[in-house]
């Protein structure tokens, strides 16, 4: 087999006799056995990334004298197998709904190693978390402090809670995935509200402390997604530590834990920058140590919540090419050129990110290599929508034809988890590959599955 392909492909990706190989299994063999489209997940790559994040942060925070917990953000992709891998590599699991909570519990993750997020949790979700004995419920509003308190009191338990705050730090790839600026739905601001009184974040912390059925564990901040440098995390850490010190000055209670969220960026295209967990862990640990020293407060235990950085690069989507159509296009400069529209057997239902965020991806022929001259191509799906684009612009071999396999890299995060049944397409399977074998961890939906929901 060839040398590893490198980013944005998973660690095991290479070529053998022209065909793309993932986890020791060739793309044509995967397509023959599991059909297309299919999400292929490199198990060893996932485990290695989980271990790297855990080791990087454990080392960096041990060096400054405190501990760290790494929570895998399940919303990126959560299946029973994936949750089990995360746990086996020493990660805990963050959930953001009753469904995610149920999958993590089914995987055998102990409640104490789970967190529950959400800006609009239902009573049912909160109660399920209490029954499971989750290690933390991250409250997102003043009203929710009261709701969790009432539900915990009814169960006769003291619920461990963190308060999610917004620090004003704006970071990340797109407005929709950037979550710590103030004009959005998540969290409570560390800055004073319009009435000039206590900041909403402080009000929530004080209210949690007043409720006997709540135990205030700490403060939570998640600043966004696809963040490529440490400056935003450092600034957010300082703001959270200041709030922690202010609360201690007011109430005498120094909360034990600070969660700095997820959002570590990955490479989607060849040559693109990516985050080195060891570098960013060191930068964040340094900031935490410095700010704590300046504030004169003991170091908190830290937690982080990477999702995309663990599972994103591990996933590849395999498609079969169908219609290939050259279209004569007039450019902005008035010159005409040909764009090759390459249709695949999936699209916006299995990867909404290009349509939702303008996200860019890389693709290659997966069943063969070609020496044909490259053509300017656009990869599109099969949905009834002209915005159903998988790759806006890419050069693909000019002889690409119906029946070829196309692999799109770095689709492990927010692909399957955001998939829909638009046009009533059954959602693709998730197929794990490792050591020359493949294993279906989520089966393909069938038309019968779709019809089973329809009550006529
Ligand atoms: C989405 C999310 C994460 C994970 O973000 P990634 O960009 O996938 O690392 C972590 N924490 C919270 C609260 C989130 O909402």
Tab-separated table of C-alpha atoms and ligand atoms in Angstrom:
chain	number	residue	atom	x	y	z
A	1	UNK	CA	0.000	0.000	0.000
A	2	UNK	CA	1.061	3.609	-0.578
A	3	UNK	CA	2.306	5.944	2.140
A	4	UNK	CA	-0.468	7.458	4.294
A	5	UNK	CA	-2.351	10.197	2.446
A	6	UNK	CA	-2.192	12.611	5.400
A	7	UNK	CA	-4.700	15.322	6.347
A	8	UNK	CA	-7.574	15.734	5.730
A	9	UNK	CA	-7.749	11.928	5.422
A	10	UNK	CA	-7.767	9.649	8.487
A	11	UNK	CA	-4.459	8.157	9.627
A	12	UNK	CA	-5.024	4.767	7.993
A	13	UNK	CA	-5.930	6.135	4.542
A	14	UNK	CA	-3.701	5.111	1.670
A	15	UNK	CA	-3.949	3.707	-1.850
A	16	UNK	CA	-3.535	0.144	-3.029
A	17	UNK	CA	-3.523	-0.581	-6.757
A	18	UNK	CA	-5.145	2.829	-7.238
A	19	UNK	CA	-8.064	2.234	-4.866
A	20	UNK	CA	-8.481	4.230	-1.663
A	21	UNK	CA	-7.975	2.033	1.411
A	22	UNK	CA	-9.381	2.911	4.841
A	23	UNK	CA	-8.558	0.877	7.956
A	24	UNK	CA	-7.110	-1.799	5.681
A	25	UNK	CA	-10.309	-2.163	3.623
A	26	UNK	CA	-10.516	-0.895	0.043
A	27	UNK	CA	-13.226	1.547	-0.953
A	28	UNK	CA	-14.613	-0.778	-3.673
A	29	UNK	CA	-14.867	-3.592	-1.091
A	30	UNK	CA	-16.648	-1.264	1.352
A	31	UNK	CA	-19.056	-0.117	-1.362
A	32	UNK	CA	-19.724	-3.702	-2.459
A	33	UNK	CA	-20.445	-4.870	1.060
A	34	UNK	CA	-22.280	-1.879	2.537
A	35	UNK	CA	-23.559	0.098	-0.461
A	36	UNK	CA	-23.271	3.847	-0.916
A	37	UNK	CA	-23.577	6.454	0.342
A	38	UNK	CA	-21.873	5.291	3.520
A	39	UNK	CA	-20.090	7.015	6.368
A	40	UNK	CA	-16.829	5.159	6.981
A	41	UNK	CA	-15.205	5.683	10.368
A	42	UNK	CA	-11.548	4.849	11.062
A	43	UNK	CA	-11.687	3.446	14.595
A	44	UNK	CA	-7.936	3.639	15.250
A	45	UNK	CA	-7.860	7.232	14.062
A	46	UNK	CA	-10.725	8.127	16.430
A	47	UNK	CA	-9.017	6.390	19.344
A	48	UNK	CA	-5.667	8.041	18.592
A	49	UNK	CA	-7.224	11.511	18.540
A	50	UNK	CA	-9.099	10.836	21.776
A	51	UNK	CA	-5.856	9.682	23.399
A	52	UNK	CA	-3.924	12.664	22.047
A	53	UNK	CA	-6.384	15.188	23.486
A	54	UNK	CA	-6.444	13.402	26.803
A	55	UNK	CA	-2.660	13.093	27.026
A	56	UNK	CA	-2.024	16.657	25.850
A	57	UNK	CA	-4.366	18.241	28.375
A	58	UNK	CA	-3.470	15.873	31.212
A	59	UNK	CA	0.250	16.662	30.740
A	60	UNK	CA	-0.235	20.423	30.425
A	61	UNK	CA	-2.476	20.739	33.476
A	62	UNK	CA	-0.491	18.310	35.584
A	63	UNK	CA	2.515	20.532	34.879
A	64	UNK	CA	0.729	23.528	36.468
A	65	UNK	CA	-0.585	21.460	39.357
A	66	UNK	CA	-4.209	20.572	38.594
A	67	UNK	CA	-6.279	17.934	36.839
A	68	UNK	CA	-8.389	17.873	33.699
A	69	UNK	CA	-11.292	15.856	32.338
A	70	UNK	CA	-11.848	15.519	28.603
A	71	UNK	CA	-15.492	15.170	27.576
A	72	UNK	CA	-16.196	13.937	24.058
A	73	UNK	CA	-18.925	16.243	22.678
A	74	UNK	CA	-21.386	13.612	21.524
A	75	UNK	CA	-23.347	15.905	19.275
A	76	UNK	CA	-20.548	15.629	16.666
A	77	UNK	CA	-21.377	11.926	16.242
A	78	UNK	CA	-22.816	9.671	18.905
A	79	UNK	CA	-23.426	5.966	18.483
A	80	UNK	CA	-23.122	3.215	21.082
A	81	UNK	CA	-19.789	2.068	19.615
A	82	UNK	CA	-18.402	5.603	19.423
A	83	UNK	CA	-19.364	6.341	23.042
A	84	UNK	CA	-17.705	3.082	24.086
A	85	UNK	CA	-14.487	3.939	22.208
A	86	UNK	CA	-14.425	7.361	23.859
A	87	UNK	CA	-14.821	5.830	27.306
A	88	UNK	CA	-12.203	3.156	26.633
A	89	UNK	CA	-9.762	5.949	25.765
A	90	UNK	CA	-10.439	7.682	29.073
A	91	UNK	CA	-12.879	10.342	27.886
A	92	UNK	CA	-16.192	11.271	29.448
A	93	UNK	CA	-19.186	12.136	27.265
A	94	UNK	CA	-21.153	15.337	26.830
A	95	UNK	CA	-24.750	15.043	25.725
A	96	UNK	CA	-27.163	17.720	24.574
A	97	UNK	CA	-30.517	15.920	24.565
A	98	UNK	CA	-32.397	12.986	26.029
A	99	UNK	CA	-31.558	11.004	22.886
A	100	UNK	CA	-27.823	11.550	23.209
A	101	UNK	CA	-28.056	10.743	26.923
A	102	UNK	CA	-29.830	7.466	26.161
A	103	UNK	CA	-27.186	6.403	23.618
A	104	UNK	CA	-24.313	7.169	26.016
A	105	UNK	CA	-26.047	5.219	28.797
A	106	UNK	CA	-26.707	2.317	26.427
A	107	UNK	CA	-22.961	2.277	25.716
A	108	UNK	CA	-22.351	1.717	29.413
A	109	UNK	CA	-20.922	5.151	30.185
A	110	UNK	CA	-21.615	5.666	33.903
A	111	UNK	CA	-23.945	8.585	34.675
A	112	UNK	CA	-21.238	10.227	36.758
A	113	UNK	CA	-19.108	10.548	33.600
A	114	UNK	CA	-21.838	12.309	31.599
A	115	UNK	CA	-22.840	15.927	31.193
A	116	UNK	CA	-26.159	17.314	29.964
A	117	UNK	CA	-26.231	20.520	27.918
A	118	UNK	CA	-28.959	22.467	26.171
A	119	UNK	CA	-30.494	25.924	26.138
A	120	UNK	CA	-34.033	24.521	26.293
A	121	UNK	CA	-33.942	21.191	28.087
A	122	UNK	CA	-37.313	19.593	28.679
A	123	UNK	CA	-38.393	18.500	32.142
A	124	UNK	CA	-38.214	14.935	30.812
A	125	UNK	CA	-34.586	15.391	29.755
A	126	UNK	CA	-33.602	16.942	33.081
A	127	UNK	CA	-35.365	14.187	34.976
A	128	UNK	CA	-33.698	11.477	32.865
A	129	UNK	CA	-30.337	13.067	33.695
A	130	UNK	CA	-31.180	13.060	37.415
A	131	UNK	CA	-32.253	9.422	37.288
A	132	UNK	CA	-29.004	8.533	35.494
A	133	UNK	CA	-27.031	10.439	38.129
A	134	UNK	CA	-25.207	12.565	35.565
A	135	UNK	CA	-22.036	14.207	36.791
A	136	UNK	CA	-23.158	17.646	35.683
A	137	UNK	CA	-26.116	19.510	34.281
A	138	UNK	CA	-24.975	22.684	32.566
A	139	UNK	CA	-27.699	25.252	33.232
A	140	UNK	CA	-28.289	27.862	30.588
A	141	UNK	CA	-30.790	30.352	32.079
A	142	UNK	CA	-32.133	31.669	35.378
A	143	UNK	CA	-35.439	29.925	34.753
A	144	UNK	CA	-33.621	26.644	34.258
A	145	UNK	CA	-31.885	26.987	37.629
A	146	UNK	CA	-35.347	26.909	39.209
A	147	UNK	CA	-36.586	24.060	37.017
A	148	UNK	CA	-33.600	21.821	37.757
A	149	UNK	CA	-33.874	22.707	41.459
A	150	UNK	CA	-37.554	21.734	41.561
A	151	UNK	CA	-37.017	18.451	39.693
A	152	UNK	CA	-34.023	17.533	41.873
A	153	UNK	CA	-35.984	18.363	45.040
A	154	UNK	CA	-38.820	16.138	43.835
A	155	UNK	CA	-36.328	13.285	43.442
A	156	UNK	CA	-34.676	14.058	46.751
A	157	UNK	CA	-31.235	14.560	45.210
A	158	UNK	CA	-28.723	17.402	45.022
A	159	UNK	CA	-28.059	17.955	41.325
A	160	UNK	CA	-24.476	18.896	40.366
A	161	UNK	CA	-24.685	21.933	38.096
A	162	UNK	CA	-22.415	24.222	36.156
A	163	UNK	CA	-23.543	27.616	34.914
A	164	UNK	CA	-22.885	28.302	31.247
A	165	UNK	CA	-21.625	31.826	30.731
A	166	UNK	CA	-20.829	34.013	27.746
A	167	UNK	CA	-17.639	36.001	27.966
A	168	UNK	CA	-17.979	38.181	24.884
A	169	UNK	CA	-15.098	36.322	23.227
A	170	UNK	CA	-15.980	35.744	19.604
A	171	UNK	CA	-14.225	32.855	17.924
A	172	UNK	CA	-14.821	30.220	15.306
A	173	UNK	CA	-15.540	29.529	11.715
A	174	UNK	CA	-19.049	30.870	11.189
A	175	UNK	CA	-21.561	33.074	12.995
A	176	UNK	CA	-23.880	30.111	13.568
A	177	UNK	CA	-21.166	28.056	15.284
A	178	UNK	CA	-19.657	30.909	17.253
A	179	UNK	CA	-21.315	30.853	20.635
A	180	UNK	CA	-19.756	33.204	23.171
A	181	UNK	CA	-20.629	36.587	21.687
A	182	UNK	CA	-23.605	38.022	23.519
A	183	UNK	CA	-26.339	38.318	20.908
A	184	UNK	CA	-27.291	34.630	20.763
A	185	UNK	CA	-29.272	32.065	22.645
A	186	UNK	CA	-26.623	30.276	24.727
A	187	UNK	CA	-25.435	31.052	28.225
A	188	UNK	CA	-25.541	33.969	30.637
A	189	UNK	CA	-23.393	37.041	30.209
A	190	UNK	CA	-20.542	37.836	32.590
A	191	UNK	CA	-21.225	41.511	31.837
A	192	UNK	CA	-23.874	43.569	33.626
A	193	UNK	CA	-27.342	43.429	32.146
A	194	UNK	CA	-29.447	46.386	30.918
A	195	UNK	CA	-30.699	47.109	34.474
A	196	UNK	CA	-27.091	47.738	35.604
A	197	UNK	CA	-27.342	45.152	38.397
A	198	UNK	CA	-25.455	41.918	38.773
A	199	UNK	CA	-24.404	40.221	35.554
A	200	UNK	CA	-26.819	37.434	34.552
A	201	UNK	CA	-24.000	34.896	35.062
A	202	UNK	CA	-23.470	36.105	38.649
A	203	UNK	CA	-27.218	36.070	39.319
A	204	UNK	CA	-27.404	32.447	38.176
A	205	UNK	CA	-24.395	31.399	40.283
A	206	UNK	CA	-25.900	33.059	43.381
A	207	UNK	CA	-29.263	31.461	42.720
A	208	UNK	CA	-27.719	27.991	42.362
A	209	UNK	CA	-25.972	28.470	45.711
A	210	UNK	CA	-29.297	29.365	47.351
A	211	UNK	CA	-31.035	26.166	46.242
A	212	UNK	CA	-30.540	23.239	48.629
A	213	UNK	CA	-31.307	20.716	45.863
A	214	UNK	CA	-28.445	22.033	43.692
A	215	UNK	CA	-24.706	21.658	44.171
A	216	UNK	CA	-22.677	24.336	42.374
A	217	UNK	CA	-19.846	22.502	40.658
A	218	UNK	CA	-18.457	25.273	38.510
A	219	UNK	CA	-18.574	27.600	35.550
A	220	UNK	CA	-18.779	26.641	31.883
A	221	UNK	CA	-17.747	28.523	28.749
A	222	UNK	CA	-17.880	27.313	25.141
A	223	UNK	CA	-16.771	29.978	22.692
A	224	UNK	CA	-17.472	28.435	19.303
A	225	UNK	CA	-16.349	25.834	16.806
A	226	UNK	CA	-13.596	25.274	14.236
A	227	UNK	CA	-11.280	27.592	16.200
A	228	UNK	CA	-7.680	27.388	14.995
A	229	UNK	CA	-5.725	29.402	17.543
A	230	UNK	CA	-5.576	29.528	21.319
A	231	UNK	CA	-6.124	33.275	21.859
A	232	UNK	CA	-9.910	33.012	22.254
A	233	UNK	CA	-9.652	30.179	24.782
A	234	UNK	CA	-7.049	32.129	26.753
A	235	UNK	CA	-9.223	35.244	26.868
A	236	UNK	CA	-12.329	33.250	27.809
A	237	UNK	CA	-10.406	31.392	30.540
A	238	UNK	CA	-9.346	34.705	32.071
A	239	UNK	CA	-12.919	36.020	32.073
A	240	UNK	CA	-14.275	32.839	33.665
A	241	UNK	CA	-11.557	32.793	36.325
A	242	UNK	CA	-12.303	36.442	37.154
A	243	UNK	CA	-15.982	35.584	37.603
A	244	UNK	CA	-14.988	32.640	39.801
A	245	UNK	CA	-12.866	34.961	41.965
A	246	UNK	CA	-15.685	37.543	42.162
A	247	UNK	CA	-18.101	34.868	43.316
A	248	UNK	CA	-15.625	33.714	45.957
A	249	UNK	CA	-15.202	37.284	47.184
A	250	UNK	CA	-18.989	37.642	47.516
A	251	UNK	CA	-19.887	34.275	49.004
A	252	UNK	CA	-16.673	32.718	50.258
A	253	UNK	CA	-17.175	29.766	47.931
A	254	UNK	CA	-14.511	29.084	45.323
A	255	UNK	CA	-16.131	26.708	42.822
A	256	UNK	CA	-14.001	23.661	42.099
A	257	UNK	CA	-14.278	23.313	38.333
A	258	UNK	CA	-14.038	25.376	35.140
A	259	UNK	CA	-15.077	23.952	31.771
A	260	UNK	CA	-13.589	25.688	28.734
A	261	UNK	CA	-15.739	23.924	26.146
A	262	UNK	CA	-14.781	22.535	22.761
A	263	UNK	CA	-14.305	23.989	19.313
A	264	UNK	CA	-10.769	22.883	18.360
A	265	UNK	CA	-10.456	23.191	14.595
A	266	UNK	CA	-9.467	20.562	12.043
A	267	UNK	CA	-8.181	20.528	8.458
A	268	UNK	CA	-10.920	20.035	5.854
A	269	UNK	CA	-8.692	20.675	2.834
A	270	UNK	CA	-5.166	19.465	2.001
A	271	UNK	CA	-2.582	21.858	3.398
A	272	UNK	CA	-5.047	23.548	5.732
A	273	UNK	CA	-3.997	24.517	9.221
A	274	UNK	CA	-5.120	22.356	12.118
A	275	UNK	CA	-4.889	22.550	15.903
A	276	UNK	CA	-2.054	20.746	17.668
A	277	UNK	CA	-3.569	19.574	20.975
A	278	UNK	CA	-0.215	19.747	22.785
A	279	UNK	CA	0.386	23.378	21.781
A	280	UNK	CA	-3.105	24.592	22.587
A	281	UNK	CA	-3.201	22.661	25.884
A	282	UNK	CA	0.044	24.323	26.954
A	283	UNK	CA	-1.257	27.798	26.005
A	284	UNK	CA	-4.502	27.302	27.905
A	285	UNK	CA	-2.766	25.815	30.959
A	286	UNK	CA	-0.360	28.746	31.029
A	287	UNK	CA	-3.276	31.200	30.915
A	288	UNK	CA	-5.124	29.369	33.682
A	289	UNK	CA	-2.027	29.318	35.889
A	290	UNK	CA	-1.203	32.977	35.274
A	291	UNK	CA	-4.735	34.269	35.778
A	292	UNK	CA	-5.243	32.208	38.943
A	293	UNK	CA	-1.975	33.536	40.370
A	294	UNK	CA	-2.946	37.133	39.539
A	295	UNK	CA	-6.363	36.679	41.112
A	296	UNK	CA	-4.909	34.904	44.134
A	297	UNK	CA	-7.265	31.948	43.759
A	298	UNK	CA	-6.438	28.254	43.945
A	299	UNK	CA	-6.357	26.459	40.585
A	300	UNK	CA	-9.660	24.961	39.467
A	301	UNK	CA	-10.004	21.494	37.991
A	302	UNK	CA	-10.422	22.016	34.237
A	303	UNK	CA	-12.594	20.240	31.713
A	304	UNK	CA	-12.765	20.533	27.942
A	305	UNK	CA	-15.247	19.240	25.356
A	306	UNK	CA	-13.757	18.504	21.934
A	307	UNK	CA	-16.134	16.964	19.402
A	308	UNK	CA	-15.059	17.716	15.839
A	309	UNK	CA	-11.354	17.432	16.679
A	310	UNK	CA	-11.859	13.836	17.830
A	311	UNK	CA	-14.231	12.439	15.215
A	312	UNK	CA	-14.139	14.840	12.259
A	313	UNK	CA	-10.965	13.602	10.550
A	314	UNK	CA	-11.830	9.949	11.314
A	315	UNK	CA	-14.829	9.960	8.956
A	316	UNK	CA	-15.009	9.663	5.184
A	317	UNK	CA	-18.196	9.590	3.108
A	318	UNK	CA	-18.219	7.180	0.185
A	319	UNK	CA	-20.545	8.003	-2.708
A	320	UNK	CA	-21.203	6.495	-6.107
A	321	UNK	CA	-21.079	8.899	-9.017
A	322	UNK	CA	-24.196	9.045	-11.191
A	323	UNK	CA	-25.022	11.756	-13.705
A	324	UNK	CA	-22.026	13.719	-14.989
A	325	UNK	CA	-23.049	16.845	-16.898
A	326	UNK	CA	-20.830	19.492	-18.497
A	327	UNK	CA	-22.466	22.915	-18.177
A	328	UNK	CA	-21.305	25.978	-20.118
A	329	UNK	CA	-21.000	28.858	-17.640
A	330	UNK	CA	-20.378	32.573	-18.180
A	331	UNK	CA	-17.970	33.942	-15.551
A	332	UNK	CA	-18.000	37.404	-13.957
A	333	UNK	CA	-15.509	38.562	-16.583
A	334	UNK	CA	-17.839	37.536	-19.414
A	335	UNK	CA	-15.661	34.602	-20.479
A	336	UNK	CA	-17.292	31.219	-20.830
A	337	UNK	CA	-15.985	27.996	-19.360
A	338	UNK	CA	-17.241	24.498	-18.693
A	339	UNK	CA	-18.145	23.305	-15.244
A	340	UNK	CA	-18.529	19.565	-14.809
A	341	UNK	CA	-21.498	18.819	-12.550
A	342	UNK	CA	-20.788	15.492	-10.863
A	343	UNK	CA	-23.885	14.092	-9.130
A	344	UNK	CA	-23.511	11.631	-6.253
A	345	UNK	CA	-26.067	9.330	-4.636
A	346	UNK	CA	-26.452	11.449	-1.465
A	347	UNK	CA	-26.037	15.151	-0.805
A	348	UNK	CA	-27.489	17.684	1.598
A	349	UNK	CA	-29.354	14.976	3.533
A	350	UNK	CA	-26.098	13.300	4.596
A	351	UNK	CA	-23.967	16.470	4.736
A	352	UNK	CA	-25.817	19.723	5.341
A	353	UNK	CA	-22.706	21.706	6.265
A	354	UNK	CA	-21.903	23.119	2.799
A	355	UNK	CA	-25.479	24.394	2.436
A	356	UNK	CA	-25.722	25.550	6.062
A	357	UNK	CA	-22.313	27.183	6.586
A	358	UNK	CA	-20.659	27.260	3.169
A	359	UNK	CA	-18.345	24.551	4.546
A	360	UNK	CA	-15.650	23.293	2.181
A	361	UNK	CA	-14.457	19.733	1.707
A	362	UNK	CA	-11.924	17.696	-0.231
A	363	UNK	CA	-12.773	14.667	-2.392
A	364	UNK	CA	-10.929	12.115	-4.490
A	365	UNK	CA	-11.791	9.253	-6.775
A	366	UNK	CA	-11.877	6.210	-4.520
A	367	UNK	CA	-12.032	3.213	-6.870
A	368	UNK	CA	-9.081	4.145	-9.090
A	369	UNK	CA	-6.605	6.841	-9.915
A	370	UNK	CA	-6.647	8.576	-13.263
A	371	UNK	CA	-4.157	10.351	-15.465
A	372	UNK	CA	-6.923	12.218	-17.341
A	373	UNK	CA	-6.562	16.013	-17.365
A	374	UNK	CA	-8.306	17.561	-14.346
A	375	UNK	CA	-11.673	19.197	-14.971
A	376	UNK	CA	-13.218	22.063	-13.032
A	377	UNK	CA	-16.021	20.257	-11.212
A	378	UNK	CA	-18.815	20.834	-8.741
A	379	UNK	CA	-20.000	17.830	-6.745
A	380	UNK	CA	-23.740	17.922	-6.164
A	381	UNK	CA	-26.269	15.667	-4.496
A	382	UNK	CA	-29.499	14.121	-5.739
A	383	UNK	CA	-31.955	16.372	-3.881
A	384	UNK	CA	-34.549	18.665	-5.426
A	385	UNK	CA	-32.706	21.832	-4.550
A	386	UNK	CA	-30.023	23.673	-6.533
A	387	UNK	CA	-28.198	24.492	-3.283
A	388	UNK	CA	-27.649	20.767	-2.771
A	389	UNK	CA	-23.888	21.068	-3.164
A	390	UNK	CA	-21.296	18.771	-1.603
A	391	UNK	CA	-18.212	20.490	-3.029
A	392	UNK	CA	-18.559	23.934	-4.527
A	393	UNK	CA	-15.388	23.699	-6.585
A	394	UNK	CA	-12.771	21.012	-7.062
A	395	UNK	CA	-10.571	19.653	-9.836
A	396	UNK	CA	-11.437	16.035	-10.541
A	397	UNK	CA	-10.111	13.753	-13.282
A	398	UNK	CA	-11.866	14.676	-16.532
A	399	UNK	CA	-12.775	11.040	-17.192
A	400	UNK	CA	-14.832	10.708	-13.981
A	401	UNK	CA	-17.933	8.734	-14.923
A	402	UNK	CA	-21.068	7.075	-13.629
A	403	UNK	CA	-20.157	4.128	-11.423
A	404	UNK	CA	-16.957	5.666	-10.053
A	405	UNK	CA	-16.636	5.959	-6.291
A	406	UNK	CA	-16.003	9.371	-4.770
A	407	UNK	CA	-14.680	9.748	-1.219
A	408	UNK	CA	-15.192	13.004	0.708
A	409	UNK	CA	-12.735	13.527	3.580
A	410	UNK	CA	-13.286	14.791	7.142
A	411	UNK	CA	-17.028	14.149	7.315
A	412	UNK	CA	-16.929	12.354	10.681
A	413	UNK	CA	-18.296	15.281	12.679
A	414	UNK	CA	-21.720	16.801	12.053
A	415	UNK	CA	-22.386	14.583	9.034
A	416	UNK	CA	-24.449	11.665	10.292
A	417	UNK	CA	-25.455	13.650	13.393
A	418	UNK	CA	-27.049	16.396	11.282
A	419	UNK	CA	-28.415	14.076	8.591
A	420	UNK	CA	-32.041	14.340	7.515
A	421	UNK	CA	-34.513	12.343	5.467
A	422	UNK	CA	-35.023	15.152	2.936
A	423	UNK	CA	-36.715	13.773	-0.188
A	424	UNK	CA	-37.312	10.723	2.028
A	425	UNK	CA	-33.834	9.410	1.428
A	426	UNK	CA	-32.943	6.715	3.965
A	427	UNK	CA	-29.939	7.853	6.016
A	428	UNK	CA	-26.626	6.086	5.242
A	429	UNK	CA	-24.997	3.581	7.590
A	430	UNK	CA	-21.972	4.247	9.763
A	431	UNK	CA	-19.350	1.610	9.019
A	432	UNK	CA	-16.338	1.282	11.303
A	433	UNK	CA	-13.084	0.066	9.769
A	434	UNK	CA	-10.010	-1.238	11.592
A	435	UNK	CA	-7.274	-3.772	10.921
A	436	UNK	CA	-8.615	-4.872	7.553
A	437	UNK	CA	-12.201	-5.465	8.672
A	438	UNK	CA	-15.406	-3.422	8.516
A	439	UNK	CA	-18.332	-3.457	10.912
A	440	UNK	CA	-21.688	-1.683	10.671
A	441	UNK	CA	-22.195	0.364	13.852
A	442	UNK	CA	-25.352	2.134	12.648
A	443	UNK	CA	-27.245	0.335	9.901
A	444	UNK	CA	-28.612	1.982	6.801
A	445	UNK	CA	-32.200	3.173	7.065
A	446	UNK	CA	-34.667	1.525	4.750
A	447	UNK	CA	-37.820	2.749	3.090
A	448	UNK	CA	-39.620	0.457	5.545
A	449	UNK	CA	-38.080	2.450	8.416
A	450	UNK	CA	-39.515	5.608	6.871
A	451	UNK	CA	-42.920	4.045	6.280
A	452	UNK	CA	-42.955	2.650	9.833
A	453	UNK	CA	-43.205	6.207	11.180
A	454	UNK	CA	-46.002	7.212	8.815
A	455	UNK	CA	-49.367	6.456	10.423
A	456	UNK	CA	-51.370	6.974	7.235
B	1	LIG	C1	-20.767	21.871	20.033
B	1	LIG	C2	-20.231	21.922	21.408
B	1	LIG	C3	-18.994	21.343	21.698
B	1	LIG	C4	-18.146	20.680	20.648
B	1	LIG	O1	-17.754	21.539	19.654
B	1	LIG	P1	-16.683	21.025	18.567
B	1	LIG	O2	-16.514	22.173	17.670
B	1	LIG	O3	-17.278	19.848	17.900
B	1	LIG	O4	-15.445	20.671	19.329
B	1	LIG	C5	-18.547	21.375	22.993
B	1	LIG	N1	-19.284	21.962	23.978
B	1	LIG	C6	-20.469	22.535	23.731
B	1	LIG	C7	-21.222	23.147	24.833
B	1	LIG	C8	-20.985	22.533	22.452
B	1	LIG	O5	-22.162	23.110	22.215
